[in-house]
């Protein structure tokens, strides 16, 4: 289980930006951009939570705080009761994180990249071989394992990145827009893999702009707008609040009403 409580994160604005301010975003104030103002949600064992929101809402900043890549200004992130803000090393061991900007080592093959990260997490010998072979088969990677990463297609790179993120069998998996730019076949492989994580009891949080993925996979959703979580609940509650059975329309209603508050 992962529990997120009252996350906040701000970034210092440049003097030039502050002087020539043209943005109407209320999060720009006092010389800072308040990317995340108040975000809270939780994801239980064997749950998939979809993190939704417009571009610039604060989703990626939130996920980067969950991964310990960023330190919150305030708030708590609890994994099975342990605060990973206070103990980021524990967080890196128990959380698997796929970022939209995570790169691979181009000179290494797909296989070498995954095995390298496995060793960083302490896997070796038979355990490393068994774990990697399972991931390579599950993610349908066997045809390109020996290709250098800088020659892989977008879909091949994404499969390799996902294997790298979960090779240490994390307690929680966080995926930032994992299907963006993928072809239909690769997308289905990724979605099937998320279902398998759920079946294994692993909490999964993933951000997406594709509401069809949410309908297929998610037990619940959290909506973030302008750095604030304005909804958390299951899909029935989401449709009820949005007054529409079609998720895209329900989402638009929830966002409009959050912005009118």
PDB file of C-alpha atoms in Angstrom:
ATOM      1  CA  UNK A   1       0.000   0.000   0.000  1.00  0.00           C
ATOM      2  CA  UNK A   2       1.125   3.541  -0.733  1.00  0.00           C
ATOM      3  CA  UNK A   3      -0.405   6.551   0.989  1.00  0.00           C
ATOM      4  CA  UNK A   4       0.241  10.135  -0.104  1.00  0.00           C
ATOM      5  CA  UNK A   5      -0.622  12.921   2.315  1.00  0.00           C
ATOM      6  CA  UNK A   6      -0.603  16.649   1.639  1.00  0.00           C
ATOM      7  CA  UNK A   7       2.271  16.840  -0.833  1.00  0.00           C
ATOM      8  CA  UNK A   8       3.595  20.293  -1.705  1.00  0.00           C
ATOM      9  CA  UNK A   9       6.427  21.331  -4.014  1.00  0.00           C
ATOM     10  CA  UNK A  10       7.479  24.750  -5.264  1.00  0.00           C
ATOM     11  CA  UNK A  11      10.262  25.891  -7.581  1.00  0.00           C
ATOM     12  CA  UNK A  12      12.139  29.178  -7.510  1.00  0.00           C
ATOM     13  CA  UNK A  13      11.354  31.434 -10.463  1.00  0.00           C
ATOM     14  CA  UNK A  14      14.157  33.263 -12.185  1.00  0.00           C
ATOM     15  CA  UNK A  15      14.386  36.998 -11.495  1.00  0.00           C
ATOM     16  CA  UNK A  16      13.858  37.668 -15.189  1.00  0.00           C
ATOM     17  CA  UNK A  17      10.694  35.560 -15.244  1.00  0.00           C
ATOM     18  CA  UNK A  18       9.325  37.240 -12.107  1.00  0.00           C
ATOM     19  CA  UNK A  19      10.082  40.699 -13.520  1.00  0.00           C
ATOM     20  CA  UNK A  20       8.451  40.025 -16.895  1.00  0.00           C
ATOM     21  CA  UNK A  21       5.584  37.929 -15.619  1.00  0.00           C
ATOM     22  CA  UNK A  22       2.858  37.358 -18.208  1.00  0.00           C
ATOM     23  CA  UNK A  23       1.399  34.088 -16.897  1.00  0.00           C
ATOM     24  CA  UNK A  24      -2.074  34.082 -15.377  1.00  0.00           C
ATOM     25  CA  UNK A  25      -1.362  30.929 -13.355  1.00  0.00           C
ATOM     26  CA  UNK A  26      -2.181  31.668  -9.718  1.00  0.00           C
ATOM     27  CA  UNK A  27       0.503  29.191  -8.685  1.00  0.00           C
ATOM     28  CA  UNK A  28       3.130  31.775  -9.617  1.00  0.00           C
ATOM     29  CA  UNK A  29       3.512  33.955  -6.545  1.00  0.00           C
ATOM     30  CA  UNK A  30       6.111  35.225  -4.095  1.00  0.00           C
ATOM     31  CA  UNK A  31       8.899  34.416  -6.547  1.00  0.00           C
ATOM     32  CA  UNK A  32       7.971  30.720  -6.751  1.00  0.00           C
ATOM     33  CA  UNK A  33       5.971  28.418  -8.949  1.00  0.00           C
ATOM     34  CA  UNK A  34       3.892  26.195  -6.661  1.00  0.00           C
ATOM     35  CA  UNK A  35       3.735  23.129  -8.894  1.00  0.00           C
ATOM     36  CA  UNK A  36       2.039  20.925  -6.293  1.00  0.00           C
ATOM     37  CA  UNK A  37      -0.038  22.653  -3.633  1.00  0.00           C
ATOM     38  CA  UNK A  38      -1.984  19.862  -1.940  1.00  0.00           C
ATOM     39  CA  UNK A  39      -2.075  16.305  -3.299  1.00  0.00           C
ATOM     40  CA  UNK A  40      -3.337  13.311  -1.331  1.00  0.00           C
ATOM     41  CA  UNK A  41      -4.430   9.811  -2.368  1.00  0.00           C
ATOM     42  CA  UNK A  42      -3.783   6.166  -1.592  1.00  0.00           C
ATOM     43  CA  UNK A  43      -3.423   2.934  -3.527  1.00  0.00           C
ATOM     44  CA  UNK A  44      -4.012  -0.395  -1.812  1.00  0.00           C
ATOM     45  CA  UNK A  45      -2.564  -3.824  -2.581  1.00  0.00           C
ATOM     46  CA  UNK A  46      -3.770  -5.221  -5.916  1.00  0.00           C
ATOM     47  CA  UNK A  47      -5.186  -1.830  -6.947  1.00  0.00           C
ATOM     48  CA  UNK A  48      -4.470   0.181 -10.068  1.00  0.00           C
ATOM     49  CA  UNK A  49      -4.860   3.936  -9.644  1.00  0.00           C
ATOM     50  CA  UNK A  50      -5.026   6.263 -12.635  1.00  0.00           C
ATOM     51  CA  UNK A  51      -3.550   9.713 -12.064  1.00  0.00           C
ATOM     52  CA  UNK A  52      -5.387  12.176 -14.298  1.00  0.00           C
ATOM     53  CA  UNK A  53      -5.158  15.878 -14.999  1.00  0.00           C
ATOM     54  CA  UNK A  54      -4.525  18.472 -17.714  1.00  0.00           C
ATOM     55  CA  UNK A  55      -1.006  19.173 -18.933  1.00  0.00           C
ATOM     56  CA  UNK A  56       0.845  21.187 -16.306  1.00  0.00           C
ATOM     57  CA  UNK A  57      -1.452  20.066 -13.489  1.00  0.00           C
ATOM     58  CA  UNK A  58       1.415  18.728 -11.368  1.00  0.00           C
ATOM     59  CA  UNK A  59       1.156  15.006 -12.147  1.00  0.00           C
ATOM     60  CA  UNK A  60       4.771  14.446 -13.168  1.00  0.00           C
ATOM     61  CA  UNK A  61       6.079  16.501 -10.233  1.00  0.00           C
ATOM     62  CA  UNK A  62       3.922  14.372  -7.933  1.00  0.00           C
ATOM     63  CA  UNK A  63       5.233  11.127  -9.431  1.00  0.00           C
ATOM     64  CA  UNK A  64       8.824  12.323  -9.212  1.00  0.00           C
ATOM     65  CA  UNK A  65       8.307  13.012  -5.505  1.00  0.00           C
ATOM     66  CA  UNK A  66       6.899   9.506  -5.084  1.00  0.00           C
ATOM     67  CA  UNK A  67      10.023   8.109  -6.750  1.00  0.00           C
ATOM     68  CA  UNK A  68      12.289  10.174  -4.396  1.00  0.00           C
ATOM     69  CA  UNK A  69      13.781  12.016  -7.401  1.00  0.00           C
ATOM     70  CA  UNK A  70      12.329  15.193  -5.848  1.00  0.00           C
ATOM     71  CA  UNK A  71      11.973  15.977  -2.146  1.00  0.00           C
ATOM     72  CA  UNK A  72       8.587  17.461  -1.154  1.00  0.00           C
ATOM     73  CA  UNK A  73       8.517  20.787   0.666  1.00  0.00           C
ATOM     74  CA  UNK A  74       5.935  19.208   2.943  1.00  0.00           C
ATOM     75  CA  UNK A  75       3.745  16.126   3.142  1.00  0.00           C
ATOM     76  CA  UNK A  76       4.321  12.402   3.570  1.00  0.00           C
ATOM     77  CA  UNK A  77       4.657   9.371   1.289  1.00  0.00           C
ATOM     78  CA  UNK A  78       4.087   6.122   3.159  1.00  0.00           C
ATOM     79  CA  UNK A  79       4.802   2.676   1.720  1.00  0.00           C
ATOM     80  CA  UNK A  80       3.539  -0.007   4.092  1.00  0.00           C
ATOM     81  CA  UNK A  81       3.773   2.573   6.879  1.00  0.00           C
ATOM     82  CA  UNK A  82       7.353   3.661   6.136  1.00  0.00           C
ATOM     83  CA  UNK A  83       7.835   7.333   5.185  1.00  0.00           C
ATOM     84  CA  UNK A  84      10.017   7.385   2.068  1.00  0.00           C
ATOM     85  CA  UNK A  85      10.474  11.166   2.371  1.00  0.00           C
ATOM     86  CA  UNK A  86      12.380  10.583   5.596  1.00  0.00           C
ATOM     87  CA  UNK A  87      14.002   7.411   4.284  1.00  0.00           C
ATOM     88  CA  UNK A  88      14.538   7.826   0.511  1.00  0.00           C
ATOM     89  CA  UNK A  89      16.891   4.832   0.295  1.00  0.00           C
ATOM     90  CA  UNK A  90      14.040   2.599   1.448  1.00  0.00           C
ATOM     91  CA  UNK A  91      11.831   4.249  -1.175  1.00  0.00           C
ATOM     92  CA  UNK A  92      14.266   3.492  -3.996  1.00  0.00           C
ATOM     93  CA  UNK A  93      14.378  -0.153  -2.955  1.00  0.00           C
ATOM     94  CA  UNK A  94      10.616  -0.640  -2.702  1.00  0.00           C
ATOM     95  CA  UNK A  95       9.339   1.555  -5.558  1.00  0.00           C
ATOM     96  CA  UNK A  96       9.708   0.870  -9.268  1.00  0.00           C
ATOM     97  CA  UNK A  97       9.504   4.088 -11.284  1.00  0.00           C
ATOM     98  CA  UNK A  98       9.153   4.648 -15.020  1.00  0.00           C
ATOM     99  CA  UNK A  99       9.598   8.278 -16.007  1.00  0.00           C
ATOM    100  CA  UNK A 100       8.800   9.790 -19.351  1.00  0.00           C
ATOM    101  CA  UNK A 101      12.364  11.106 -19.470  1.00  0.00           C
ATOM    102  CA  UNK A 102      14.209   8.038 -18.187  1.00  0.00           C
ATOM    103  CA  UNK A 103      16.983   7.111 -20.608  1.00  0.00           C
ATOM    104  CA  UNK A 104      18.834   3.902 -21.355  1.00  0.00           C
ATOM    105  CA  UNK A 105      22.561   3.512 -21.834  1.00  0.00           C
ATOM    106  CA  UNK A 106      22.766   3.631 -25.611  1.00  0.00           C
ATOM    107  CA  UNK A 107      25.946   1.573 -25.955  1.00  0.00           C
ATOM    108  CA  UNK A 108      24.482  -1.290 -23.927  1.00  0.00           C
ATOM    109  CA  UNK A 109      22.056  -3.823 -25.355  1.00  0.00           C
ATOM    110  CA  UNK A 110      18.526  -4.098 -24.030  1.00  0.00           C
ATOM    111  CA  UNK A 111      19.559  -7.159 -22.033  1.00  0.00           C
ATOM    112  CA  UNK A 112      22.666  -5.473 -20.632  1.00  0.00           C
ATOM    113  CA  UNK A 113      20.656  -2.438 -19.522  1.00  0.00           C
ATOM    114  CA  UNK A 114      18.168  -4.519 -17.544  1.00  0.00           C
ATOM    115  CA  UNK A 115      20.859  -6.750 -16.038  1.00  0.00           C
ATOM    116  CA  UNK A 116      22.901  -3.691 -15.039  1.00  0.00           C
ATOM    117  CA  UNK A 117      19.998  -2.234 -13.047  1.00  0.00           C
ATOM    118  CA  UNK A 118      19.298  -5.649 -11.557  1.00  0.00           C
ATOM    119  CA  UNK A 119      22.847  -5.751 -10.202  1.00  0.00           C
ATOM    120  CA  UNK A 120      22.459  -2.248  -8.775  1.00  0.00           C
ATOM    121  CA  UNK A 121      19.551  -3.640  -6.752  1.00  0.00           C
ATOM    122  CA  UNK A 122      21.667  -6.535  -5.501  1.00  0.00           C
ATOM    123  CA  UNK A 123      20.496  -9.313  -7.811  1.00  0.00           C
ATOM    124  CA  UNK A 124      23.141 -11.758  -8.987  1.00  0.00           C
ATOM    125  CA  UNK A 125      23.690 -15.297 -10.163  1.00  0.00           C
ATOM    126  CA  UNK A 126      20.690 -17.526 -10.682  1.00  0.00           C
ATOM    127  CA  UNK A 127      18.230 -15.044  -9.137  1.00  0.00           C
ATOM    128  CA  UNK A 128      19.263 -12.367 -11.633  1.00  0.00           C
ATOM    129  CA  UNK A 129      19.052 -14.767 -14.590  1.00  0.00           C
ATOM    130  CA  UNK A 130      15.653 -16.122 -13.569  1.00  0.00           C
ATOM    131  CA  UNK A 131      14.135 -12.695 -12.948  1.00  0.00           C
ATOM    132  CA  UNK A 132      15.421 -11.197 -16.192  1.00  0.00           C
ATOM    133  CA  UNK A 133      14.334 -14.154 -18.304  1.00  0.00           C
ATOM    134  CA  UNK A 134      10.820 -13.915 -16.864  1.00  0.00           C
ATOM    135  CA  UNK A 135      10.596 -10.200 -17.679  1.00  0.00           C
ATOM    136  CA  UNK A 136      12.020 -10.669 -21.171  1.00  0.00           C
ATOM    137  CA  UNK A 137       9.380 -13.284 -21.946  1.00  0.00           C
ATOM    138  CA  UNK A 138       6.505 -11.411 -20.291  1.00  0.00           C
ATOM    139  CA  UNK A 139       7.283  -8.159 -22.101  1.00  0.00           C
ATOM    140  CA  UNK A 140       7.992  -9.924 -25.420  1.00  0.00           C
ATOM    141  CA  UNK A 141      11.586  -8.679 -25.597  1.00  0.00           C
ATOM    142  CA  UNK A 142      13.451 -11.761 -26.801  1.00  0.00           C
ATOM    143  CA  UNK A 143      13.713 -10.620 -30.442  1.00  0.00           C
ATOM    144  CA  UNK A 144      15.758  -7.510 -29.607  1.00  0.00           C
ATOM    145  CA  UNK A 145      17.656  -8.373 -26.417  1.00  0.00           C
ATOM    146  CA  UNK A 146      21.040  -8.211 -28.117  1.00  0.00           C
ATOM    147  CA  UNK A 147      20.432  -4.944 -29.965  1.00  0.00           C
ATOM    148  CA  UNK A 148      22.124  -1.793 -28.692  1.00  0.00           C
ATOM    149  CA  UNK A 149      19.648   0.517 -27.031  1.00  0.00           C
ATOM    150  CA  UNK A 150      20.438   3.473 -29.258  1.00  0.00           C
ATOM    151  CA  UNK A 151      19.147   1.468 -32.240  1.00  0.00           C
ATOM    152  CA  UNK A 152      15.869   0.335 -30.664  1.00  0.00           C
ATOM    153  CA  UNK A 153      12.432   1.551 -31.707  1.00  0.00           C
ATOM    154  CA  UNK A 154      10.278   3.602 -29.315  1.00  0.00           C
ATOM    155  CA  UNK A 155       8.292   0.527 -28.300  1.00  0.00           C
ATOM    156  CA  UNK A 156      11.394  -1.589 -27.732  1.00  0.00           C
ATOM    157  CA  UNK A 157      12.917   1.146 -25.570  1.00  0.00           C
ATOM    158  CA  UNK A 158       9.732   1.431 -23.525  1.00  0.00           C
ATOM    159  CA  UNK A 159       9.598  -2.315 -22.876  1.00  0.00           C
ATOM    160  CA  UNK A 160      13.254  -2.204 -21.812  1.00  0.00           C
ATOM    161  CA  UNK A 161      12.573   0.767 -19.540  1.00  0.00           C
ATOM    162  CA  UNK A 162       9.658  -1.033 -17.902  1.00  0.00           C
ATOM    163  CA  UNK A 163      11.779  -4.149 -17.325  1.00  0.00           C
ATOM    164  CA  UNK A 164      14.499  -1.945 -15.827  1.00  0.00           C
ATOM    165  CA  UNK A 165      11.956  -0.269 -13.517  1.00  0.00           C
ATOM    166  CA  UNK A 166      10.540  -3.505 -12.089  1.00  0.00           C
ATOM    167  CA  UNK A 167      13.509  -5.891 -12.237  1.00  0.00           C
ATOM    168  CA  UNK A 168      13.937  -5.685  -8.439  1.00  0.00           C
ATOM    169  CA  UNK A 169      10.285  -6.744  -7.825  1.00  0.00           C
ATOM    170  CA  UNK A 170       9.238  -3.497  -6.129  1.00  0.00           C
ATOM    171  CA  UNK A 171       6.388  -3.265  -3.648  1.00  0.00           C
ATOM    172  CA  UNK A 172       4.833  -0.369  -5.597  1.00  0.00           C
ATOM    173  CA  UNK A 173       5.084   0.415  -9.330  1.00  0.00           C
ATOM    174  CA  UNK A 174       4.732   3.977 -10.668  1.00  0.00           C
ATOM    175  CA  UNK A 175       4.444   4.580 -14.406  1.00  0.00           C
ATOM    176  CA  UNK A 176       4.406   8.040 -15.983  1.00  0.00           C
ATOM    177  CA  UNK A 177       2.401   7.846 -19.248  1.00  0.00           C
ATOM    178  CA  UNK A 178       3.720   4.363 -20.088  1.00  0.00           C
ATOM    179  CA  UNK A 179       1.847   3.967 -23.412  1.00  0.00           C
ATOM    180  CA  UNK A 180       2.540   7.381 -24.983  1.00  0.00           C
ATOM    181  CA  UNK A 181       3.828   7.016 -28.539  1.00  0.00           C
ATOM    182  CA  UNK A 182       3.458   3.230 -28.664  1.00  0.00           C
ATOM    183  CA  UNK A 183       1.934   1.189 -31.480  1.00  0.00           C
ATOM    184  CA  UNK A 184      -1.157  -0.903 -30.780  1.00  0.00           C
ATOM    185  CA  UNK A 185       0.680  -4.196 -30.224  1.00  0.00           C
ATOM    186  CA  UNK A 186       3.260  -2.726 -27.852  1.00  0.00           C
ATOM    187  CA  UNK A 187       0.554  -0.821 -25.987  1.00  0.00           C
ATOM    188  CA  UNK A 188      -1.364  -4.052 -25.419  1.00  0.00           C
ATOM    189  CA  UNK A 189       1.782  -5.736 -24.075  1.00  0.00           C
ATOM    190  CA  UNK A 190       2.241  -2.897 -21.570  1.00  0.00           C
ATOM    191  CA  UNK A 191      -1.419  -2.946 -20.492  1.00  0.00           C
ATOM    192  CA  UNK A 192      -1.316  -6.728 -20.063  1.00  0.00           C
ATOM    193  CA  UNK A 193       1.792  -6.355 -17.916  1.00  0.00           C
ATOM    194  CA  UNK A 194      -0.012  -3.844 -15.671  1.00  0.00           C
ATOM    195  CA  UNK A 195      -2.857  -6.343 -15.257  1.00  0.00           C
ATOM    196  CA  UNK A 196      -0.334  -8.998 -14.243  1.00  0.00           C
ATOM    197  CA  UNK A 197       1.149  -6.691 -11.611  1.00  0.00           C
ATOM    198  CA  UNK A 198      -2.359  -6.202 -10.226  1.00  0.00           C
ATOM    199  CA  UNK A 199      -2.964  -9.956 -10.172  1.00  0.00           C
ATOM    200  CA  UNK A 200       0.273 -10.354  -8.197  1.00  0.00           C
ATOM    201  CA  UNK A 201      -1.044  -7.894  -5.597  1.00  0.00           C
ATOM    202  CA  UNK A 202       1.268  -5.012  -6.528  1.00  0.00           C
ATOM    203  CA  UNK A 203      -0.186  -1.483  -6.216  1.00  0.00           C
ATOM    204  CA  UNK A 204       0.232   0.361  -9.542  1.00  0.00           C
ATOM    205  CA  UNK A 205      -0.049   4.101 -10.082  1.00  0.00           C
ATOM    206  CA  UNK A 206       0.076   5.371 -13.632  1.00  0.00           C
ATOM    207  CA  UNK A 207      -0.594   8.709 -15.248  1.00  0.00           C
ATOM    208  CA  UNK A 208      -2.301   8.830 -18.609  1.00  0.00           C
ATOM    209  CA  UNK A 209      -4.354  11.020 -20.915  1.00  0.00           C
ATOM    210  CA  UNK A 210      -6.087   7.961 -22.372  1.00  0.00           C
ATOM    211  CA  UNK A 211      -9.357   7.417 -20.539  1.00  0.00           C
ATOM    212  CA  UNK A 212      -9.953   4.103 -22.347  1.00  0.00           C
ATOM    213  CA  UNK A 213      -6.922   2.746 -20.465  1.00  0.00           C
ATOM    214  CA  UNK A 214      -8.424   3.973 -17.210  1.00  0.00           C
ATOM    215  CA  UNK A 215     -11.708   2.224 -17.980  1.00  0.00           C
ATOM    216  CA  UNK A 216      -9.903  -1.043 -18.778  1.00  0.00           C
ATOM    217  CA  UNK A 217      -7.426  -1.104 -15.890  1.00  0.00           C
ATOM    218  CA  UNK A 218      -8.205   1.175 -12.993  1.00  0.00           C
ATOM    219  CA  UNK A 219      -9.928   0.430  -9.715  1.00  0.00           C
ATOM    220  CA  UNK A 220      -9.853   4.112  -8.803  1.00  0.00           C
ATOM    221  CA  UNK A 221      -8.631   7.466 -10.050  1.00  0.00           C
ATOM    222  CA  UNK A 222      -7.147  10.630  -8.618  1.00  0.00           C
ATOM    223  CA  UNK A 223      -7.611  13.889 -10.521  1.00  0.00           C
ATOM    224  CA  UNK A 224      -5.085  16.698 -10.083  1.00  0.00           C
ATOM    225  CA  UNK A 225      -5.730  20.215 -11.330  1.00  0.00           C
ATOM    226  CA  UNK A 226      -3.466  23.213 -10.742  1.00  0.00           C
ATOM    227  CA  UNK A 227      -1.463  21.299  -8.155  1.00  0.00           C
ATOM    228  CA  UNK A 228      -4.447  20.173  -6.069  1.00  0.00           C
ATOM    229  CA  UNK A 229      -6.085  16.751  -5.934  1.00  0.00           C
ATOM    230  CA  UNK A 230      -9.749  17.522  -6.595  1.00  0.00           C
ATOM    231  CA  UNK A 231     -11.096  13.967  -6.797  1.00  0.00           C
ATOM    232  CA  UNK A 232     -10.210  10.512  -5.519  1.00  0.00           C
ATOM    233  CA  UNK A 233     -12.496   7.528  -5.809  1.00  0.00           C
ATOM    234  CA  UNK A 234     -13.624   4.570  -7.894  1.00  0.00           C
ATOM    235  CA  UNK A 235     -14.929   4.810 -11.446  1.00  0.00           C
ATOM    236  CA  UNK A 236     -18.579   4.751 -10.375  1.00  0.00           C
ATOM    237  CA  UNK A 237     -17.998   7.768  -8.136  1.00  0.00           C
ATOM    238  CA  UNK A 238     -16.038   9.433 -10.950  1.00  0.00           C
ATOM    239  CA  UNK A 239     -18.948   9.002 -13.360  1.00  0.00           C
ATOM    240  CA  UNK A 240     -21.435  10.183 -10.743  1.00  0.00           C
ATOM    241  CA  UNK A 241     -19.500  13.343  -9.922  1.00  0.00           C
ATOM    242  CA  UNK A 242     -18.923  14.012 -13.615  1.00  0.00           C
ATOM    243  CA  UNK A 243     -22.602  13.316 -14.358  1.00  0.00           C
ATOM    244  CA  UNK A 244     -21.722  11.216 -17.380  1.00  0.00           C
ATOM    245  CA  UNK A 245     -21.039   7.522 -18.004  1.00  0.00           C
ATOM    246  CA  UNK A 246     -18.496   8.451 -20.688  1.00  0.00           C
ATOM    247  CA  UNK A 247     -15.202   8.994 -18.864  1.00  0.00           C
ATOM    248  CA  UNK A 248     -13.881  11.781 -21.093  1.00  0.00           C
ATOM    249  CA  UNK A 249     -16.998  13.864 -20.532  1.00  0.00           C
ATOM    250  CA  UNK A 250     -17.033  13.111 -16.797  1.00  0.00           C
ATOM    251  CA  UNK A 251     -13.397  14.202 -16.601  1.00  0.00           C
ATOM    252  CA  UNK A 252     -14.126  17.497 -18.377  1.00  0.00           C
ATOM    253  CA  UNK A 253     -16.997  18.243 -15.995  1.00  0.00           C
ATOM    254  CA  UNK A 254     -14.884  17.537 -12.906  1.00  0.00           C
ATOM    255  CA  UNK A 255     -12.052  19.747 -14.173  1.00  0.00           C
ATOM    256  CA  UNK A 256     -14.416  22.614 -15.120  1.00  0.00           C
ATOM    257  CA  UNK A 257     -16.093  22.570 -11.739  1.00  0.00           C
ATOM    258  CA  UNK A 258     -12.757  22.375  -9.899  1.00  0.00           C
ATOM    259  CA  UNK A 259     -11.581  25.462 -11.787  1.00  0.00           C
ATOM    260  CA  UNK A 260     -14.786  27.344 -10.953  1.00  0.00           C
ATOM    261  CA  UNK A 261     -14.301  26.887  -7.199  1.00  0.00           C
TER     262      UNK A 261
END
